[in-house]
């Protein structure tokens, strides 16, 4: 079993001024719970990545970072898109932590499953996917396009985890591998 990691929760943000004040507390509460249980090490933090937001998102991130060392932020020079913001955040966190968990800012992923991800890391896993058990809350269009996407990938012979999202844990070795792309 591994020692508790310094964990960075990486949260890409684009125009999130309405939801960020709500979800930041949820991320911090989960981090505090993991710290209290001894599952993550001191120095663990939430890293918000501003993806060129046009609202007050970056101001809110700066205020959070100034108010509590568990909150950190970085800002892209302009809007680069969700996946680029996510990658930028992972690369920013790399070298400053033992593991990252990436999660969307909107709070739709089950934050409480972070503990299971960390447990899997402690047991030796370097990559842990968050996989949706259901898409019932998605609109018809979102369900249809997601299912079509996975069918297309499958038809092309791509190996992928069905219904996974950007909600995942990556250990330092996986982050180092990702940085080589």
JSON list of C-alpha atoms in Angstrom, two decimals:
[
{"chain": "A", "resi": 1, "resn": "UNK", "atom": "CA", "xyz": [0.00, 0.00, 0.00]},
{"chain": "A", "resi": 2, "resn": "UNK", "atom": "CA", "xyz": [1.26, 3.46, -0.93]},
{"chain": "A", "resi": 3, "resn": "UNK", "atom": "CA", "xyz": [1.63, 6.39, 1.41]},
{"chain": "A", "resi": 4, "resn": "UNK", "atom": "CA", "xyz": [-1.11, 9.04, 1.25]},
{"chain": "A", "resi": 5, "resn": "UNK", "atom": "CA", "xyz": [-0.50, 11.26, -1.79]},
{"chain": "A", "resi": 6, "resn": "UNK", "atom": "CA", "xyz": [-0.34, 14.99, -2.13]},
{"chain": "A", "resi": 7, "resn": "UNK", "atom": "CA", "xyz": [-3.48, 15.32, -4.24]},
{"chain": "A", "resi": 8, "resn": "UNK", "atom": "CA", "xyz": [-4.35, 18.09, -6.69]},
{"chain": "A", "resi": 9, "resn": "UNK", "atom": "CA", "xyz": [-7.99, 18.32, -7.71]},
{"chain": "A", "resi": 10, "resn": "UNK", "atom": "CA", "xyz": [-7.83, 19.92, -11.18]},
{"chain": "A", "resi": 11, "resn": "UNK", "atom": "CA", "xyz": [-10.94, 21.85, -12.20]},
{"chain": "A", "resi": 12, "resn": "UNK", "atom": "CA", "xyz": [-11.17, 23.48, -15.66]},
{"chain": "A", "resi": 13, "resn": "UNK", "atom": "CA", "xyz": [-13.39, 26.57, -15.56]},
{"chain": "A", "resi": 14, "resn": "UNK", "atom": "CA", "xyz": [-15.02, 28.54, -18.35]},
{"chain": "A", "resi": 15, "resn": "UNK", "atom": "CA", "xyz": [-17.58, 31.21, -17.41]},
{"chain": "A", "resi": 16, "resn": "UNK", "atom": "CA", "xyz": [-18.36, 29.53, -14.09]},
{"chain": "A", "resi": 17, "resn": "UNK", "atom": "CA", "xyz": [-19.09, 32.60, -11.94]},
{"chain": "A", "resi": 18, "resn": "UNK", "atom": "CA", "xyz": [-22.53, 31.30, -10.98]},
{"chain": "A", "resi": 19, "resn": "UNK", "atom": "CA", "xyz": [-21.54, 27.75, -10.03]},
{"chain": "A", "resi": 20, "resn": "UNK", "atom": "CA", "xyz": [-17.97, 28.22, -8.76]},
{"chain": "A", "resi": 21, "resn": "UNK", "atom": "CA", "xyz": [-18.95, 29.78, -5.40]},
{"chain": "A", "resi": 22, "resn": "UNK", "atom": "CA", "xyz": [-21.06, 26.67, -4.75]},
{"chain": "A", "resi": 23, "resn": "UNK", "atom": "CA", "xyz": [-18.83, 23.88, -6.04]},
{"chain": "A", "resi": 24, "resn": "UNK", "atom": "CA", "xyz": [-15.57, 25.27, -4.59]},
{"chain": "A", "resi": 25, "resn": "UNK", "atom": "CA", "xyz": [-16.89, 24.51, -1.11]},
{"chain": "A", "resi": 26, "resn": "UNK", "atom": "CA", "xyz": [-17.87, 20.98, -2.16]},
{"chain": "A", "resi": 27, "resn": "UNK", "atom": "CA", "xyz": [-14.39, 20.27, -3.53]},
{"chain": "A", "resi": 28, "resn": "UNK", "atom": "CA", "xyz": [-12.76, 21.72, -0.39]},
{"chain": "A", "resi": 29, "resn": "UNK", "atom": "CA", "xyz": [-15.06, 19.75, 1.93]},
{"chain": "A", "resi": 30, "resn": "UNK", "atom": "CA", "xyz": [-14.13, 16.50, 0.16]},
{"chain": "A", "resi": 31, "resn": "UNK", "atom": "CA", "xyz": [-10.45, 17.39, 0.33]},
{"chain": "A", "resi": 32, "resn": "UNK", "atom": "CA", "xyz": [-10.75, 18.19, 4.06]},
{"chain": "A", "resi": 33, "resn": "UNK", "atom": "CA", "xyz": [-12.52, 14.87, 4.63]},
{"chain": "A", "resi": 34, "resn": "UNK", "atom": "CA", "xyz": [-9.76, 12.96, 2.83]},
{"chain": "A", "resi": 35, "resn": "UNK", "atom": "CA", "xyz": [-7.14, 14.84, 4.90]},
{"chain": "A", "resi": 36, "resn": "UNK", "atom": "CA", "xyz": [-8.98, 14.07, 8.15]},
{"chain": "A", "resi": 37, "resn": "UNK", "atom": "CA", "xyz": [-9.10, 10.37, 7.25]},
{"chain": "A", "resi": 38, "resn": "UNK", "atom": "CA", "xyz": [-5.38, 10.38, 6.47]},
{"chain": "A", "resi": 39, "resn": "UNK", "atom": "CA", "xyz": [-5.97, 9.35, 2.86]},
{"chain": "A", "resi": 40, "resn": "UNK", "atom": "CA", "xyz": [-4.22, 12.38, 1.35]},
{"chain": "A", "resi": 41, "resn": "UNK", "atom": "CA", "xyz": [-1.22, 14.32, 2.59]},
{"chain": "A", "resi": 42, "resn": "UNK", "atom": "CA", "xyz": [-0.94, 17.93, 3.69]},
{"chain": "A", "resi": 43, "resn": "UNK", "atom": "CA", "xyz": [-0.28, 20.19, 0.72]},
{"chain": "A", "resi": 44, "resn": "UNK", "atom": "CA", "xyz": [-3.20, 18.67, -1.18]},
{"chain": "A", "resi": 45, "resn": "UNK", "atom": "CA", "xyz": [-5.16, 21.34, -2.98]},
{"chain": "A", "resi": 46, "resn": "UNK", "atom": "CA", "xyz": [-7.79, 22.34, -5.52]},
{"chain": "A", "resi": 47, "resn": "UNK", "atom": "CA", "xyz": [-6.36, 23.84, -8.72]},
{"chain": "A", "resi": 48, "resn": "UNK", "atom": "CA", "xyz": [-8.83, 25.87, -10.75]},
{"chain": "A", "resi": 49, "resn": "UNK", "atom": "CA", "xyz": [-7.86, 26.48, -14.38]},
{"chain": "A", "resi": 50, "resn": "UNK", "atom": "CA", "xyz": [-9.44, 29.55, -15.94]},
{"chain": "A", "resi": 51, "resn": "UNK", "atom": "CA", "xyz": [-9.99, 28.88, -19.64]},
{"chain": "A", "resi": 52, "resn": "UNK", "atom": "CA", "xyz": [-10.24, 32.50, -20.81]},
{"chain": "A", "resi": 53, "resn": "UNK", "atom": "CA", "xyz": [-13.55, 33.16, -19.08]},
{"chain": "A", "resi": 54, "resn": "UNK", "atom": "CA", "xyz": [-15.34, 36.39, -19.98]},
{"chain": "A", "resi": 55, "resn": "UNK", "atom": "CA", "xyz": [-17.17, 36.67, -16.67]},
{"chain": "A", "resi": 56, "resn": "UNK", "atom": "CA", "xyz": [-15.87, 36.97, -13.07]},
{"chain": "A", "resi": 57, "resn": "UNK", "atom": "CA", "xyz": [-14.50, 33.40, -12.93]},
{"chain": "A", "resi": 58, "resn": "UNK", "atom": "CA", "xyz": [-10.84, 34.43, -12.72]},
{"chain": "A", "resi": 59, "resn": "UNK", "atom": "CA", "xyz": [-11.61, 37.07, -10.07]},
{"chain": "A", "resi": 60, "resn": "UNK", "atom": "CA", "xyz": [-13.39, 34.45, -7.96]},
{"chain": "A", "resi": 61, "resn": "UNK", "atom": "CA", "xyz": [-10.47, 32.01, -8.36]},
{"chain": "A", "resi": 62, "resn": "UNK", "atom": "CA", "xyz": [-8.01, 34.73, -7.28]},
{"chain": "A", "resi": 63, "resn": "UNK", "atom": "CA", "xyz": [-10.18, 35.56, -4.24]},
{"chain": "A", "resi": 64, "resn": "UNK", "atom": "CA", "xyz": [-10.37, 31.87, -3.27]},
{"chain": "A", "resi": 65, "resn": "UNK", "atom": "CA", "xyz": [-6.59, 31.45, -3.61]},
{"chain": "A", "resi": 66, "resn": "UNK", "atom": "CA", "xyz": [-5.99, 34.54, -1.49]},
{"chain": "A", "resi": 67, "resn": "UNK", "atom": "CA", "xyz": [-8.36, 33.30, 1.21]},
{"chain": "A", "resi": 68, "resn": "UNK", "atom": "CA", "xyz": [-7.13, 29.71, 1.61]},
{"chain": "A", "resi": 69, "resn": "UNK", "atom": "CA", "xyz": [-3.89, 27.92, 0.59]},
{"chain": "A", "resi": 70, "resn": "UNK", "atom": "CA", "xyz": [-5.94, 24.85, -0.33]},
{"chain": "A", "resi": 71, "resn": "UNK", "atom": "CA", "xyz": [-7.20, 26.81, -3.36]},
{"chain": "A", "resi": 72, "resn": "UNK", "atom": "CA", "xyz": [-4.87, 27.57, -6.24]},
{"chain": "A", "resi": 73, "resn": "UNK", "atom": "CA", "xyz": [-5.45, 28.95, -9.69]},
{"chain": "A", "resi": 74, "resn": "UNK", "atom": "CA", "xyz": [-3.89, 29.37, -13.08]},
{"chain": "A", "resi": 75, "resn": "UNK", "atom": "CA", "xyz": [-5.27, 31.22, -16.05]},
{"chain": "A", "resi": 76, "resn": "UNK", "atom": "CA", "xyz": [-4.84, 30.54, -19.74]},
{"chain": "A", "resi": 77, "resn": "UNK", "atom": "CA", "xyz": [-4.11, 33.58, -21.91]},
{"chain": "A", "resi": 78, "resn": "UNK", "atom": "CA", "xyz": [-7.35, 33.02, -23.83]},
{"chain": "A", "resi": 79, "resn": "UNK", "atom": "CA", "xyz": [-10.05, 30.42, -24.31]},
{"chain": "A", "resi": 80, "resn": "UNK", "atom": "CA", "xyz": [-8.33, 27.25, -25.52]},
{"chain": "A", "resi": 81, "resn": "UNK", "atom": "CA", "xyz": [-11.18, 24.77, -25.04]},
{"chain": "A", "resi": 82, "resn": "UNK", "atom": "CA", "xyz": [-12.05, 22.39, -22.26]},
{"chain": "A", "resi": 83, "resn": "UNK", "atom": "CA", "xyz": [-9.57, 19.62, -23.09]},
{"chain": "A", "resi": 84, "resn": "UNK", "atom": "CA", "xyz": [-6.66, 22.06, -23.47]},
{"chain": "A", "resi": 85, "resn": "UNK", "atom": "CA", "xyz": [-7.56, 23.69, -20.15]},
{"chain": "A", "resi": 86, "resn": "UNK", "atom": "CA", "xyz": [-7.70, 20.27, -18.53]},
{"chain": "A", "resi": 87, "resn": "UNK", "atom": "CA", "xyz": [-4.33, 19.28, -19.99]},
{"chain": "A", "resi": 88, "resn": "UNK", "atom": "CA", "xyz": [-2.83, 22.62, -18.94]},
{"chain": "A", "resi": 89, "resn": "UNK", "atom": "CA", "xyz": [-4.05, 22.09, -15.39]},
{"chain": "A", "resi": 90, "resn": "UNK", "atom": "CA", "xyz": [-2.69, 18.55, -15.25]},
{"chain": "A", "resi": 91, "resn": "UNK", "atom": "CA", "xyz": [0.69, 19.72, -16.51]},
{"chain": "A", "resi": 92, "resn": "UNK", "atom": "CA", "xyz": [0.68, 22.63, -14.03]},
{"chain": "A", "resi": 93, "resn": "UNK", "atom": "CA", "xyz": [-0.04, 20.19, -11.18]},
{"chain": "A", "resi": 94, "resn": "UNK", "atom": "CA", "xyz": [2.56, 17.67, -12.38]},
{"chain": "A", "resi": 95, "resn": "UNK", "atom": "CA", "xyz": [5.67, 17.82, -10.24]},
{"chain": "A", "resi": 96, "resn": "UNK", "atom": "CA", "xyz": [3.77, 19.43, -7.34]},
{"chain": "A", "resi": 97, "resn": "UNK", "atom": "CA", "xyz": [1.70, 16.41, -6.37]},
{"chain": "A", "resi": 98, "resn": "UNK", "atom": "CA", "xyz": [1.65, 12.62, -6.32]},
{"chain": "A", "resi": 99, "resn": "UNK", "atom": "CA", "xyz": [-1.77, 12.31, -7.96]},
{"chain": "A", "resi": 100, "resn": "UNK", "atom": "CA", "xyz": [-4.46, 14.42, -9.59]},
{"chain": "A", "resi": 101, "resn": "UNK", "atom": "CA", "xyz": [-8.19, 14.07, -9.86]},
{"chain": "A", "resi": 102, "resn": "UNK", "atom": "CA", "xyz": [-9.73, 16.00, -12.73]},
{"chain": "A", "resi": 103, "resn": "UNK", "atom": "CA", "xyz": [-13.36, 16.99, -12.46]},
{"chain": "A", "resi": 104, "resn": "UNK", "atom": "CA", "xyz": [-15.68, 19.45, -14.18]},
{"chain": "A", "resi": 105, "resn": "UNK", "atom": "CA", "xyz": [-16.65, 22.58, -12.26]},
{"chain": "A", "resi": 106, "resn": "UNK", "atom": "CA", "xyz": [-20.41, 22.11, -12.67]},
{"chain": "A", "resi": 107, "resn": "UNK", "atom": "CA", "xyz": [-20.74, 19.61, -9.81]},
{"chain": "A", "resi": 108, "resn": "UNK", "atom": "CA", "xyz": [-22.50, 16.98, -11.90]},
{"chain": "A", "resi": 109, "resn": "UNK", "atom": "CA", "xyz": [-19.94, 14.28, -11.09]},
{"chain": "A", "resi": 110, "resn": "UNK", "atom": "CA", "xyz": [-20.27, 12.49, -7.76]},
{"chain": "A", "resi": 111, "resn": "UNK", "atom": "CA", "xyz": [-17.60, 14.23, -5.69]},
{"chain": "A", "resi": 112, "resn": "UNK", "atom": "CA", "xyz": [-17.94, 11.63, -2.93]},
{"chain": "A", "resi": 113, "resn": "UNK", "atom": "CA", "xyz": [-16.41, 8.98, -5.21]},
{"chain": "A", "resi": 114, "resn": "UNK", "atom": "CA", "xyz": [-13.05, 10.76, -4.94]},
{"chain": "A", "resi": 115, "resn": "UNK", "atom": "CA", "xyz": [-12.42, 8.67, -1.83]},
{"chain": "A", "resi": 116, "resn": "UNK", "atom": "CA", "xyz": [-12.82, 5.45, -3.84]},
{"chain": "A", "resi": 117, "resn": "UNK", "atom": "CA", "xyz": [-10.41, 6.81, -6.45]},
{"chain": "A", "resi": 118, "resn": "UNK", "atom": "CA", "xyz": [-7.84, 7.64, -3.79]},
{"chain": "A", "resi": 119, "resn": "UNK", "atom": "CA", "xyz": [-8.33, 4.18, -2.22]},
{"chain": "A", "resi": 120, "resn": "UNK", "atom": "CA", "xyz": [-7.61, 2.59, -5.62]},
{"chain": "A", "resi": 121, "resn": "UNK", "atom": "CA", "xyz": [-4.48, 4.77, -5.90]},
{"chain": "A", "resi": 122, "resn": "UNK", "atom": "CA", "xyz": [-3.36, 3.70, -2.43]},
{"chain": "A", "resi": 123, "resn": "UNK", "atom": "CA", "xyz": [-3.81, 0.09, -3.57]},
{"chain": "A", "resi": 124, "resn": "UNK", "atom": "CA", "xyz": [-1.43, 0.69, -6.49]},
{"chain": "A", "resi": 125, "resn": "UNK", "atom": "CA", "xyz": [-3.52, 2.01, -9.39]},
{"chain": "A", "resi": 126, "resn": "UNK", "atom": "CA", "xyz": [-2.04, 4.89, -11.40]},
{"chain": "A", "resi": 127, "resn": "UNK", "atom": "CA", "xyz": [-5.18, 5.53, -13.50]},
{"chain": "A", "resi": 128, "resn": "UNK", "atom": "CA", "xyz": [-8.70, 5.39, -12.05]},
{"chain": "A", "resi": 129, "resn": "UNK", "atom": "CA", "xyz": [-11.66, 6.31, -14.26]},
{"chain": "A", "resi": 130, "resn": "UNK", "atom": "CA", "xyz": [-14.89, 7.81, -13.03]},
{"chain": "A", "resi": 131, "resn": "UNK", "atom": "CA", "xyz": [-17.56, 6.03, -15.09]},
{"chain": "A", "resi": 132, "resn": "UNK", "atom": "CA", "xyz": [-21.19, 7.07, -15.17]},
{"chain": "A", "resi": 133, "resn": "UNK", "atom": "CA", "xyz": [-23.56, 4.36, -14.06]},
{"chain": "A", "resi": 134, "resn": "UNK", "atom": "CA", "xyz": [-26.44, 6.09, -15.83]},
{"chain": "A", "resi": 135, "resn": "UNK", "atom": "CA", "xyz": [-27.12, 8.94, -18.26]},
{"chain": "A", "resi": 136, "resn": "UNK", "atom": "CA", "xyz": [-30.72, 9.42, -17.09]},
{"chain": "A", "resi": 137, "resn": "UNK", "atom": "CA", "xyz": [-30.12, 13.04, -16.15]},
{"chain": "A", "resi": 138, "resn": "UNK", "atom": "CA", "xyz": [-28.73, 13.90, -19.61]},
{"chain": "A", "resi": 139, "resn": "UNK", "atom": "CA", "xyz": [-30.95, 15.37, -22.29]},
{"chain": "A", "resi": 140, "resn": "UNK", "atom": "CA", "xyz": [-31.94, 13.12, -25.19]},
{"chain": "A", "resi": 141, "resn": "UNK", "atom": "CA", "xyz": [-29.49, 14.97, -27.44]},
{"chain": "A", "resi": 142, "resn": "UNK", "atom": "CA", "xyz": [-26.60, 14.54, -25.00]},
{"chain": "A", "resi": 143, "resn": "UNK", "atom": "CA", "xyz": [-27.36, 10.81, -24.53]},
{"chain": "A", "resi": 144, "resn": "UNK", "atom": "CA", "xyz": [-27.68, 10.26, -28.28]},
{"chain": "A", "resi": 145, "resn": "UNK", "atom": "CA", "xyz": [-24.45, 12.07, -29.16]},
{"chain": "A", "resi": 146, "resn": "UNK", "atom": "CA", "xyz": [-22.50, 10.38, -26.35]},
{"chain": "A", "resi": 147, "resn": "UNK", "atom": "CA", "xyz": [-23.69, 6.92, -27.37]},
{"chain": "A", "resi": 148, "resn": "UNK", "atom": "CA", "xyz": [-22.97, 7.69, -31.02]},
{"chain": "A", "resi": 149, "resn": "UNK", "atom": "CA", "xyz": [-19.47, 8.84, -30.10]},
{"chain": "A", "resi": 150, "resn": "UNK", "atom": "CA", "xyz": [-18.70, 5.60, -28.25]},
{"chain": "A", "resi": 151, "resn": "UNK", "atom": "CA", "xyz": [-20.15, 3.49, -31.10]},
{"chain": "A", "resi": 152, "resn": "UNK", "atom": "CA", "xyz": [-18.00, 5.39, -33.61]},
{"chain": "A", "resi": 153, "resn": "UNK", "atom": "CA", "xyz": [-14.86, 4.83, -31.56]},
{"chain": "A", "resi": 154, "resn": "UNK", "atom": "CA", "xyz": [-15.70, 1.15, -31.16]},
{"chain": "A", "resi": 155, "resn": "UNK", "atom": "CA", "xyz": [-16.27, 0.76, -34.93]},
{"chain": "A", "resi": 156, "resn": "UNK", "atom": "CA", "xyz": [-12.82, 2.27, -35.53]},
{"chain": "A", "resi": 157, "resn": "UNK", "atom": "CA", "xyz": [-11.22, -0.25, -33.17]},
{"chain": "A", "resi": 158, "resn": "UNK", "atom": "CA", "xyz": [-10.43, 2.28, -30.45]},
{"chain": "A", "resi": 159, "resn": "UNK", "atom": "CA", "xyz": [-10.23, 0.85, -26.96]},
{"chain": "A", "resi": 160, "resn": "UNK", "atom": "CA", "xyz": [-12.00, 3.13, -24.54]},
{"chain": "A", "resi": 161, "resn": "UNK", "atom": "CA", "xyz": [-13.95, 3.00, -21.30]},
{"chain": "A", "resi": 162, "resn": "UNK", "atom": "CA", "xyz": [-17.67, 3.42, -22.07]},
{"chain": "A", "resi": 163, "resn": "UNK", "atom": "CA", "xyz": [-19.35, 6.37, -20.33]},
{"chain": "A", "resi": 164, "resn": "UNK", "atom": "CA", "xyz": [-16.17, 7.71, -18.79]},
{"chain": "A", "resi": 165, "resn": "UNK", "atom": "CA", "xyz": [-15.71, 11.42, -18.55]},
{"chain": "A", "resi": 166, "resn": "UNK", "atom": "CA", "xyz": [-12.96, 13.80, -17.54]},
{"chain": "A", "resi": 167, "resn": "UNK", "atom": "CA", "xyz": [-13.47, 12.62, -13.97]},
{"chain": "A", "resi": 168, "resn": "UNK", "atom": "CA", "xyz": [-10.39, 10.52, -13.28]},
{"chain": "A", "resi": 169, "resn": "UNK", "atom": "CA", "xyz": [-7.38, 10.07, -11.05]},
{"chain": "A", "resi": 170, "resn": "UNK", "atom": "CA", "xyz": [-3.90, 10.07, -12.57]},
{"chain": "A", "resi": 171, "resn": "UNK", "atom": "CA", "xyz": [-0.83, 9.19, -10.54]},
{"chain": "A", "resi": 172, "resn": "UNK", "atom": "CA", "xyz": [2.55, 10.83, -11.09]},
{"chain": "A", "resi": 173, "resn": "UNK", "atom": "CA", "xyz": [3.73, 8.07, -13.46]},
{"chain": "A", "resi": 174, "resn": "UNK", "atom": "CA", "xyz": [0.62, 8.53, -15.64]},
{"chain": "A", "resi": 175, "resn": "UNK", "atom": "CA", "xyz": [1.08, 12.32, -15.62]},
{"chain": "A", "resi": 176, "resn": "UNK", "atom": "CA", "xyz": [4.71, 11.90, -16.66]},
{"chain": "A", "resi": 177, "resn": "UNK", "atom": "CA", "xyz": [3.63, 9.61, -19.50]},
{"chain": "A", "resi": 178, "resn": "UNK", "atom": "CA", "xyz": [0.96, 12.08, -20.60]},
{"chain": "A", "resi": 179, "resn": "UNK", "atom": "CA", "xyz": [3.52, 14.88, -20.64]},
{"chain": "A", "resi": 180, "resn": "UNK", "atom": "CA", "xyz": [5.51, 13.01, -23.30]},
{"chain": "A", "resi": 181, "resn": "UNK", "atom": "CA", "xyz": [2.77, 13.38, -25.92]}
]
